[in-house]
Amino acid sequence: MKNKFVQAILVIALGSALVTSCKPKSTGDAVSGDAAQRVYVAPGKYDEFYNFVSGGFSGQMSIYGLPSARLLKVIPIFSVDPESGWGYSEESKPMLNTSEGFVPWDDQHHVELSQTNGEVDGRWIFANANNTPRVARVDLKRFKTAEIIELPNSAGNHSSPFITENTEYVVAGTRFGVPGDYEDGDVPINTYKKNFKAHISFISVDKETGGMDIAFQLRLPGVNFDLSHAGKGKSHGWFFFTCYNSEQANTLLEVNASQNDKDFIMAVNWKKAEEYIKAGKGKMEKARYAHNTWDDETHTGKSVIKEEVLVLDVENLKDVLYLMPCPKSPHGCDVDPTGEYIVGSGKLAALIPVFSFDKMIKAIDKKDFEGDYEGIPVLKYASVLHGEVQKPGLGPLHTEFDGKGNAYSTMFVSSEIVKWDIKTLKVLDRSPTFYSTGHLMIPGGDSRKPFGKYLVAYNKITKDRYLPTGPELTQSAQLFDISGEKMQLLLDFPTIGEPHYAQAAPADLIRNNGQLKIYDIKANKHPRVAKGEKETKVVREGNKVHVYMTMIRSHFSPDNIEGIKVGDDVYFHITNLEQDWDVPHGFSIRRAPTAELLIMPGETATLYWKANKVGIVPFYCTDFCSALHQEMSGYIRVSPAGSNVPISYSLGTNLPASSK
């Protein structure tokens, strides 16, 4: 067994060396002659698609237009962002709260657009945090993070956030088996098989508001979950996960977690789990996790710590989980638009197994098992297999669909995209990528109605593609046209962070869905809003000073403040009075040990500043807003602690020369 593993590793290592040391063959004409024309979007014209791309270790999500690949926006989610002030303003800090306190960074791997009847609906997009397990919901009317919920009993939230076809649930599987949060965690690591467990979280989503809550968790044996997708159509009510480390190894996983010839795809009957929950089989257990929500009326985040979660232990429930053998160390798990075919991607395999949902149901009904794993029935491989795609390439990772009966898979080691027929399993086309492609994205490619036309490959290595920038090169994506029989490479473009998964939808579906252009200042319910310059003021409350400030092209009100003393905690509550689309203003104060604030029209945000040095401190607008942007500034006088200089503030008054 070990010899087979060593051989596989040698093949992959050799393939990687070949791929990264020279270009794949037959790439001279990879880009068609009219590629530039086909990706050109004229000035003033819009792209066809929004492309939402995970930020990987940046913790953010980026948005690109397709086919131009122009970067439109970076949405801060799990990491502080100095450009927008996310995680720096007093209002946004609660959004990054966890049961461990304020966490200013995370590793964001996957994004998932909301769906109705299995079709992308353009309302929300969900994102996962891998390091401190969390799931976020981004509101696509505002392009802003609206909610973040922490996941208890989870360690490494990689297998998420994947949704059911009516967005009933966002589902998350843990990457690492660990003891539960309130179990005795002080156990020897080598007692993995006895003490380590895995949990799958089912997060309910309100159909109208999008509000999230953890409906229940399933407690499972301590395997490692990699990726997942929900069933659709005929397979609605099921969820499918790739899981590895069936050996339950706890050291040197690259060897010890690749001993078995096959790992598994786990099929979860979540409708049956719901029945058990309703029958009282679940148990409320102690937990501690943060649930953070953004209020658009008060422009403020709120964090609530919750203390329990409903857990369903499936150890004795034989009809909730089933395992389908899959080539070792599987990664992607993808379901075709009909819901009939489930594609597994064994990273160490030279084939792609495709499973049949109908065959799976028949095998379950006939109890066609080859045994069990930790009490979970294991279905016979031949009984559930639709077939195998033979010799697709080396290192299959992910698959998406074009809605025309075709599947497209990434080959990490042989650096290519392979197109194949879902029913016949015949390879139809292949195109090189540059290099080592991981995820791929087809607009709507994991829904019941893909939009097709384009495919984007997200590559891990970019040497010789861009101008060099030191030891690390820019992250890379490549755009393909898949509207014809053959794939055609159109464009390379850089991306932020390390993109993993991405999703895309037609621009009109989102752009015309009531997008917010301004915050109505009349509806602003921030507790310290100033809705006009007459409402501005500076108020001392002990050693706390609250500045109620407004901004408008091209001045602050007030712009001269005196009476601040060393040691004061100063809170600038700043309201942008503009009611015009695309006129934000920024605020920064000299030597503030924090970021600036970027405040949208009609919005209020708060910057905290500690006065710690006597002197005159200027502040200014950081976002170029008008021809007189440079003039948009002001001064604060900081006096010694114990000074008798009273609080005063003014706008437009040049005070007479001081006698001092």
PDB file of C-alpha atoms in Angstrom, residues 148-381:
ATOM      1  CA  ILE A 148     -21.479  36.958  10.536  1.00  0.00           C
ATOM      2  CA  ILE A 149     -22.167  33.873  12.645  1.00  0.00           C
ATOM      3  CA  GLU A 150     -19.510  31.842  14.437  1.00  0.00           C
ATOM      4  CA  LEU A 151     -19.655  28.040  14.368  1.00  0.00           C
ATOM      5  CA  PRO A 152     -19.137  26.182  17.659  1.00  0.00           C
ATOM      6  CA  ASN A 153     -17.656  22.666  17.743  1.00  0.00           C
ATOM      7  CA  SER A 154     -15.881  23.397  14.463  1.00  0.00           C
ATOM      8  CA  ALA A 155     -12.202  23.591  13.603  1.00  0.00           C
ATOM      9  CA  GLY A 156     -11.238  24.752  10.142  1.00  0.00           C
ATOM     10  CA  ASN A 157     -14.407  25.814   8.339  1.00  0.00           C
ATOM     11  CA  HIS A 158     -13.222  24.832   4.859  1.00  0.00           C
ATOM     12  CA  SER A 159     -16.186  22.810   3.622  1.00  0.00           C
ATOM     13  CA  SER A 160     -18.535  25.789   3.455  1.00  0.00           C
ATOM     14  CA  PRO A 161     -20.612  27.833   2.811  1.00  0.00           C
ATOM     15  CA  PHE A 162     -22.682  25.661   0.470  1.00  0.00           C
ATOM     16  CA  ILE A 163     -26.426  26.117   0.166  1.00  0.00           C
ATOM     17  CA  THR A 164     -29.561  24.131  -0.485  1.00  0.00           C
ATOM     18  CA  GLU A 165     -31.446  24.994  -3.663  1.00  0.00           C
ATOM     19  CA  ASN A 166     -33.911  27.363  -1.994  1.00  0.00           C
ATOM     20  CA  THR A 167     -31.306  28.741   0.425  1.00  0.00           C
ATOM     21  CA  GLU A 168     -33.105  26.965   3.253  1.00  0.00           C
ATOM     22  CA  TYR A 169     -29.712  26.253   4.769  1.00  0.00           C
ATOM     23  CA  VAL A 170     -26.111  27.317   4.470  1.00  0.00           C
ATOM     24  CA  VAL A 171     -24.117  24.215   5.383  1.00  0.00           C
ATOM     25  CA  ALA A 172     -20.600  23.987   6.831  1.00  0.00           C
ATOM     26  CA  GLY A 173     -18.437  20.947   7.540  1.00  0.00           C
ATOM     27  CA  THR A 174     -15.390  21.034   9.787  1.00  0.00           C
ATOM     28  CA  ARG A 175     -11.965  20.541   8.239  1.00  0.00           C
ATOM     29  CA  PHE A 176     -10.360  19.066  11.364  1.00  0.00           C
ATOM     30  CA  GLY A 177     -11.704  16.482  13.750  1.00  0.00           C
ATOM     31  CA  VAL A 178     -11.390  17.769  17.324  1.00  0.00           C
ATOM     32  CA  PRO A 179     -13.116  17.183  20.659  1.00  0.00           C
ATOM     33  CA  GLY A 180     -16.306  19.215  20.983  1.00  0.00           C
ATOM     34  CA  ASP A 181     -16.042  22.673  22.524  1.00  0.00           C
ATOM     35  CA  TYR A 182     -17.398  21.577  25.904  1.00  0.00           C
ATOM     36  CA  GLU A 183     -15.885  18.102  25.974  1.00  0.00           C
ATOM     37  CA  ASP A 184     -12.616  17.412  27.747  1.00  0.00           C
ATOM     38  CA  GLY A 185     -10.045  18.632  25.256  1.00  0.00           C
ATOM     39  CA  ASP A 186      -7.083  17.799  27.469  1.00  0.00           C
ATOM     40  CA  VAL A 187      -6.538  14.401  25.875  1.00  0.00           C
ATOM     41  CA  PRO A 188      -3.491  12.862  24.198  1.00  0.00           C
ATOM     42  CA  ILE A 189      -3.437  13.688  20.480  1.00  0.00           C
ATOM     43  CA  ASN A 190      -2.897  10.023  19.670  1.00  0.00           C
ATOM     44  CA  THR A 191      -6.340   9.220  21.107  1.00  0.00           C
ATOM     45  CA  TYR A 192      -7.826  10.712  17.931  1.00  0.00           C
ATOM     46  CA  LYS A 193     -10.040   7.733  17.107  1.00  0.00           C
ATOM     47  CA  LYS A 194     -11.554   7.755  20.571  1.00  0.00           C
ATOM     48  CA  ASN A 195     -11.933  11.418  21.404  1.00  0.00           C
ATOM     49  CA  PHE A 196     -12.029  13.448  18.177  1.00  0.00           C
ATOM     50  CA  LYS A 197     -15.328  14.257  16.453  1.00  0.00           C
ATOM     51  CA  ALA A 198     -16.526  16.235  13.451  1.00  0.00           C
ATOM     52  CA  HIS A 199     -19.590  18.479  13.240  1.00  0.00           C
ATOM     53  CA  ILE A 200     -21.659  19.647  10.283  1.00  0.00           C
ATOM     54  CA  SER A 201     -23.577  22.887  10.875  1.00  0.00           C
ATOM     55  CA  PHE A 202     -26.930  23.629   9.230  1.00  0.00           C
ATOM     56  CA  ILE A 203     -27.503  27.390   9.290  1.00  0.00           C
ATOM     57  CA  SER A 204     -31.072  28.447   8.514  1.00  0.00           C
ATOM     58  CA  VAL A 205     -31.670  31.521   6.338  1.00  0.00           C
ATOM     59  CA  ASP A 206     -34.793  33.667   6.589  1.00  0.00           C
ATOM     60  CA  LYS A 207     -36.469  33.787   3.169  1.00  0.00           C
ATOM     61  CA  GLU A 208     -37.247  37.506   3.396  1.00  0.00           C
ATOM     62  CA  THR A 209     -34.466  39.103   5.421  1.00  0.00           C
ATOM     63  CA  GLY A 210     -31.638  36.604   4.946  1.00  0.00           C
ATOM     64  CA  GLY A 211     -31.139  36.459   8.719  1.00  0.00           C
ATOM     65  CA  MET A 212     -29.093  33.441   9.786  1.00  0.00           C
ATOM     66  CA  ASP A 213     -29.259  31.122  12.786  1.00  0.00           C
ATOM     67  CA  ILE A 214     -27.714  27.731  13.543  1.00  0.00           C
ATOM     68  CA  ALA A 215     -30.675  25.384  13.200  1.00  0.00           C
ATOM     69  CA  PHE A 216     -28.771  22.252  14.245  1.00  0.00           C
ATOM     70  CA  GLN A 217     -25.474  20.427  14.049  1.00  0.00           C
ATOM     71  CA  LEU A 218     -24.769  16.781  13.223  1.00  0.00           C
ATOM     72  CA  ARG A 219     -22.104  15.066  15.344  1.00  0.00           C
ATOM     73  CA  LEU A 220     -20.065  12.583  13.293  1.00  0.00           C
ATOM     74  CA  PRO A 221     -16.904  10.490  13.502  1.00  0.00           C
ATOM     75  CA  GLY A 222     -13.710  12.532  13.390  1.00  0.00           C
ATOM     76  CA  VAL A 223     -13.003  12.591   9.660  1.00  0.00           C
ATOM     77  CA  ASN A 224     -11.796  15.645   7.750  1.00  0.00           C
ATOM     78  CA  PHE A 225     -14.367  17.290   5.475  1.00  0.00           C
ATOM     79  CA  ASP A 226     -13.025  18.944   2.355  1.00  0.00           C
ATOM     80  CA  LEU A 227     -15.767  20.300   0.076  1.00  0.00           C
ATOM     81  CA  SER A 228     -19.473  19.858  -0.481  1.00  0.00           C
ATOM     82  CA  HIS A 229     -22.534  20.669  -2.558  1.00  0.00           C
ATOM     83  CA  ALA A 230     -26.243  20.233  -2.064  1.00  0.00           C
ATOM     84  CA  GLY A 231     -28.464  18.034  -4.142  1.00  0.00           C
ATOM     85  CA  LYS A 232     -30.880  19.704  -6.520  1.00  0.00           C
ATOM     86  CA  GLY A 233     -33.990  18.660  -8.402  1.00  0.00           C
ATOM     87  CA  LYS A 234     -34.402  14.925  -7.769  1.00  0.00           C
ATOM     88  CA  SER A 235     -31.658  14.952  -5.120  1.00  0.00           C
ATOM     89  CA  HIS A 236     -33.044  17.937  -3.195  1.00  0.00           C
ATOM     90  CA  GLY A 237     -33.002  17.029   0.493  1.00  0.00           C
ATOM     91  CA  TRP A 238     -29.505  15.564   0.324  1.00  0.00           C
ATOM     92  CA  PHE A 239     -26.062  17.046   0.848  1.00  0.00           C
ATOM     93  CA  PHE A 240     -22.790  15.553  -0.392  1.00  0.00           C
ATOM     94  CA  PHE A 241     -19.368  16.027   1.213  1.00  0.00           C
ATOM     95  CA  THR A 242     -15.926  14.780   0.264  1.00  0.00           C
ATOM     96  CA  CYS A 243     -14.123  13.553   3.349  1.00  0.00           C
ATOM     97  CA  TYR A 244     -10.578  12.334   3.755  1.00  0.00           C
ATOM     98  CA  ASN A 245      -8.361  10.921   6.488  1.00  0.00           C
ATOM     99  CA  SER A 246     -10.566   7.869   6.874  1.00  0.00           C
ATOM    100  CA  GLU A 247      -7.439   6.463   8.553  1.00  0.00           C
ATOM    101  CA  GLN A 248      -8.046   9.026  11.353  1.00  0.00           C
ATOM    102  CA  ALA A 249      -4.345   9.822  11.392  1.00  0.00           C
ATOM    103  CA  ASN A 250      -3.018  12.598  13.599  1.00  0.00           C
ATOM    104  CA  THR A 251       0.510  13.076  12.252  1.00  0.00           C
ATOM    105  CA  LEU A 252       2.195  13.413   8.833  1.00  0.00           C
ATOM    106  CA  LEU A 253      -1.138  13.318   7.049  1.00  0.00           C
ATOM    107  CA  GLU A 254       0.451  13.471   3.586  1.00  0.00           C
ATOM    108  CA  VAL A 255       1.503   9.869   4.209  1.00  0.00           C
ATOM    109  CA  ASN A 256      -0.692   8.521   6.984  1.00  0.00           C
ATOM    110  CA  ALA A 257      -3.963   9.934   5.609  1.00  0.00           C
ATOM    111  CA  SER A 258      -3.322   8.411   2.169  1.00  0.00           C
ATOM    112  CA  GLN A 259      -2.954   4.777   3.128  1.00  0.00           C
ATOM    113  CA  ASN A 260      -6.395   3.573   2.071  1.00  0.00           C
ATOM    114  CA  ASP A 261      -7.161   3.142  -1.614  1.00  0.00           C
ATOM    115  CA  LYS A 262     -10.392   5.037  -1.149  1.00  0.00           C
ATOM    116  CA  ASP A 263     -11.869   7.674   1.117  1.00  0.00           C
ATOM    117  CA  PHE A 264     -15.512   8.720   0.871  1.00  0.00           C
ATOM    118  CA  ILE A 265     -18.220  10.998  -0.353  1.00  0.00           C
ATOM    119  CA  MET A 266     -20.655  11.337   2.529  1.00  0.00           C
ATOM    120  CA  ALA A 267     -24.321  11.616   1.558  1.00  0.00           C
ATOM    121  CA  VAL A 268     -26.398  13.390   4.223  1.00  0.00           C
ATOM    122  CA  ASN A 269     -30.188  13.099   4.161  1.00  0.00           C
ATOM    123  CA  TRP A 270     -30.928  16.465   5.764  1.00  0.00           C
ATOM    124  CA  LYS A 271     -34.677  16.052   5.337  1.00  0.00           C
ATOM    125  CA  LYS A 272     -34.449  12.911   7.487  1.00  0.00           C
ATOM    126  CA  ALA A 273     -32.304  14.806  10.006  1.00  0.00           C
ATOM    127  CA  GLU A 274     -35.073  17.421  10.205  1.00  0.00           C
ATOM    128  CA  GLU A 275     -37.564  14.650  11.007  1.00  0.00           C
ATOM    129  CA  TYR A 276     -35.404  13.423  13.876  1.00  0.00           C
ATOM    130  CA  ILE A 277     -35.060  16.976  15.163  1.00  0.00           C
ATOM    131  CA  LYS A 278     -38.850  17.403  15.123  1.00  0.00           C
ATOM    132  CA  ALA A 279     -39.200  14.061  16.926  1.00  0.00           C
ATOM    133  CA  GLY A 280     -37.015  15.368  19.759  1.00  0.00           C
ATOM    134  CA  LYS A 281     -33.895  13.346  18.979  1.00  0.00           C
ATOM    135  CA  GLY A 282     -31.671  16.409  19.089  1.00  0.00           C
ATOM    136  CA  LYS A 283     -30.195  17.768  22.295  1.00  0.00           C
ATOM    137  CA  MET A 284     -29.514  21.355  23.306  1.00  0.00           C
ATOM    138  CA  GLU A 285     -25.871  21.470  24.335  1.00  0.00           C
ATOM    139  CA  LYS A 286     -23.742  24.138  25.918  1.00  0.00           C
ATOM    140  CA  ALA A 287     -21.846  26.257  23.411  1.00  0.00           C
ATOM    141  CA  ARG A 288     -20.400  29.713  23.084  1.00  0.00           C
ATOM    142  CA  TYR A 289     -20.400  31.563  19.792  1.00  0.00           C
ATOM    143  CA  ALA A 290     -20.889  35.079  18.433  1.00  0.00           C
ATOM    144  CA  HIS A 291     -23.708  36.188  16.161  1.00  0.00           C
ATOM    145  CA  ASN A 292     -22.994  39.583  14.617  1.00  0.00           C
ATOM    146  CA  THR A 293     -25.529  41.630  12.660  1.00  0.00           C
ATOM    147  CA  TRP A 294     -25.428  44.978  10.888  1.00  0.00           C
ATOM    148  CA  ASP A 295     -28.318  47.437  11.290  1.00  0.00           C
ATOM    149  CA  ASP A 296     -28.761  49.661   8.227  1.00  0.00           C
ATOM    150  CA  GLU A 297     -30.937  52.137  10.113  1.00  0.00           C
ATOM    151  CA  THR A 298     -28.449  52.826  12.891  1.00  0.00           C
ATOM    152  CA  HIS A 299     -25.396  52.081  10.695  1.00  0.00           C
ATOM    153  CA  THR A 300     -24.090  49.952  13.548  1.00  0.00           C
ATOM    154  CA  GLY A 301     -22.973  46.386  14.104  1.00  0.00           C
ATOM    155  CA  LYS A 302     -24.200  44.376  17.077  1.00  0.00           C
ATOM    156  CA  SER A 303     -22.593  41.273  18.561  1.00  0.00           C
ATOM    157  CA  VAL A 304     -24.506  38.781  20.711  1.00  0.00           C
ATOM    158  CA  ILE A 305     -22.876  35.788  22.402  1.00  0.00           C
ATOM    159  CA  LYS A 306     -25.079  32.691  22.294  1.00  0.00           C
ATOM    160  CA  GLU A 307     -24.757  29.886  24.823  1.00  0.00           C
ATOM    161  CA  GLU A 308     -26.274  26.725  23.333  1.00  0.00           C
ATOM    162  CA  VAL A 309     -26.718  24.818  20.105  1.00  0.00           C
ATOM    163  CA  LEU A 310     -28.965  21.943  19.035  1.00  0.00           C
ATOM    164  CA  VAL A 311     -26.906  18.811  18.282  1.00  0.00           C
ATOM    165  CA  LEU A 312     -28.092  15.597  16.654  1.00  0.00           C
ATOM    166  CA  ASP A 313     -25.731  12.699  17.313  1.00  0.00           C
ATOM    167  CA  VAL A 314     -26.079  10.383  14.329  1.00  0.00           C
ATOM    168  CA  GLU A 315     -24.147   7.457  15.800  1.00  0.00           C
ATOM    169  CA  ASN A 316     -27.307   5.384  16.171  1.00  0.00           C
ATOM    170  CA  LEU A 317     -29.302   6.899  13.290  1.00  0.00           C
ATOM    171  CA  LYS A 318     -28.581   4.621  10.375  1.00  0.00           C
ATOM    172  CA  ASP A 319     -30.728   6.393   7.764  1.00  0.00           C
ATOM    173  CA  VAL A 320     -29.233   9.887   7.906  1.00  0.00           C
ATOM    174  CA  LEU A 321     -25.724   9.203   6.571  1.00  0.00           C
ATOM    175  CA  TYR A 322     -24.300   6.966   3.876  1.00  0.00           C
ATOM    176  CA  LEU A 323     -20.794   6.720   2.472  1.00  0.00           C
ATOM    177  CA  MET A 324     -19.793   6.221  -1.164  1.00  0.00           C
ATOM    178  CA  PRO A 325     -16.183   5.101  -1.694  1.00  0.00           C
ATOM    179  CA  CYS A 326     -14.154   7.661  -3.666  1.00  0.00           C
ATOM    180  CA  PRO A 327     -10.516   7.619  -4.805  1.00  0.00           C
ATOM    181  CA  LYS A 328      -8.181   8.644  -1.998  1.00  0.00           C
ATOM    182  CA  SER A 329      -7.832  12.210  -0.750  1.00  0.00           C
ATOM    183  CA  PRO A 330     -10.855  13.600  -2.617  1.00  0.00           C
ATOM    184  CA  HIS A 331     -11.187  17.372  -2.910  1.00  0.00           C
ATOM    185  CA  GLY A 332     -14.081  18.747  -4.981  1.00  0.00           C
ATOM    186  CA  CYS A 333     -17.619  17.399  -4.680  1.00  0.00           C
ATOM    187  CA  ASP A 334     -19.951  18.714  -7.378  1.00  0.00           C
ATOM    188  CA  VAL A 335     -23.549  18.007  -8.409  1.00  0.00           C
ATOM    189  CA  ASP A 336     -24.708  18.483 -12.002  1.00  0.00           C
ATOM    190  CA  PRO A 337     -27.718  20.713 -12.897  1.00  0.00           C
ATOM    191  CA  THR A 338     -30.146  17.757 -13.013  1.00  0.00           C
ATOM    192  CA  GLY A 339     -29.180  16.589  -9.525  1.00  0.00           C
ATOM    193  CA  GLU A 340     -28.529  13.085 -10.847  1.00  0.00           C
ATOM    194  CA  TYR A 341     -24.725  13.037 -11.059  1.00  0.00           C
ATOM    195  CA  ILE A 342     -22.294  13.605  -8.196  1.00  0.00           C
ATOM    196  CA  VAL A 343     -18.680  14.158  -9.220  1.00  0.00           C
ATOM    197  CA  GLY A 344     -15.831  13.352  -6.843  1.00  0.00           C
ATOM    198  CA  SER A 345     -12.257  14.458  -7.443  1.00  0.00           C
ATOM    199  CA  GLY A 346      -9.554  12.270  -5.941  1.00  0.00           C
ATOM    200  CA  LYS A 347      -6.404  14.397  -5.986  1.00  0.00           C
ATOM    201  CA  LEU A 348      -4.180  11.321  -6.294  1.00  0.00           C
ATOM    202  CA  ALA A 349      -6.283   9.596  -8.965  1.00  0.00           C
ATOM    203  CA  ALA A 350      -5.862   9.524 -12.732  1.00  0.00           C
ATOM    204  CA  LEU A 351      -9.623   9.290 -13.275  1.00  0.00           C
ATOM    205  CA  ILE A 352     -12.796  11.099 -12.208  1.00  0.00           C
ATOM    206  CA  PRO A 353     -15.566   9.016 -10.591  1.00  0.00           C
ATOM    207  CA  VAL A 354     -19.151  10.069 -11.312  1.00  0.00           C
ATOM    208  CA  PHE A 355     -21.858   8.719  -9.016  1.00  0.00           C
ATOM    209  CA  SER A 356     -25.548   8.290  -9.788  1.00  0.00           C
ATOM    210  CA  PHE A 357     -28.148   9.573  -7.329  1.00  0.00           C
ATOM    211  CA  ASP A 358     -30.743   7.095  -8.617  1.00  0.00           C
ATOM    212  CA  LYS A 359     -28.312   4.221  -8.151  1.00  0.00           C
ATOM    213  CA  MET A 360     -27.474   5.471  -4.675  1.00  0.00           C
ATOM    214  CA  ILE A 361     -31.143   5.431  -3.650  1.00  0.00           C
ATOM    215  CA  LYS A 362     -31.586   1.923  -5.083  1.00  0.00           C
ATOM    216  CA  ALA A 363     -28.475   0.700  -3.278  1.00  0.00           C
ATOM    217  CA  ILE A 364     -29.771   2.170  -0.007  1.00  0.00           C
ATOM    218  CA  ASP A 365     -33.166   0.536  -0.496  1.00  0.00           C
ATOM    219  CA  LYS A 366     -31.510  -2.827  -1.191  1.00  0.00           C
ATOM    220  CA  LYS A 367     -29.021  -2.339   1.659  1.00  0.00           C
ATOM    221  CA  ASP A 368     -26.287  -2.945  -0.872  1.00  0.00           C
ATOM    222  CA  PHE A 369     -23.492  -2.238   1.596  1.00  0.00           C
ATOM    223  CA  GLU A 370     -19.897  -3.393   1.660  1.00  0.00           C
ATOM    224  CA  GLY A 371     -19.735  -2.821   5.412  1.00  0.00           C
ATOM    225  CA  ASP A 372     -19.703   0.201   7.642  1.00  0.00           C
ATOM    226  CA  TYR A 373     -17.310   2.905   8.785  1.00  0.00           C
ATOM    227  CA  GLU A 374     -17.680   3.975  12.413  1.00  0.00           C
ATOM    228  CA  GLY A 375     -21.263   2.732  12.231  1.00  0.00           C
ATOM    229  CA  ILE A 376     -22.084   4.556   8.963  1.00  0.00           C
ATOM    230  CA  PRO A 377     -23.173   2.256   6.081  1.00  0.00           C
ATOM    231  CA  VAL A 378     -20.708   2.128   3.193  1.00  0.00           C
ATOM    232  CA  LEU A 379     -22.366   1.577  -0.195  1.00  0.00           C
ATOM    233  CA  LYS A 380     -20.667  -0.633  -2.760  1.00  0.00           C
ATOM    234  CA  TYR A 381     -18.628   1.406  -5.211  1.00  0.00           C
TER     235      TYR A 381
END
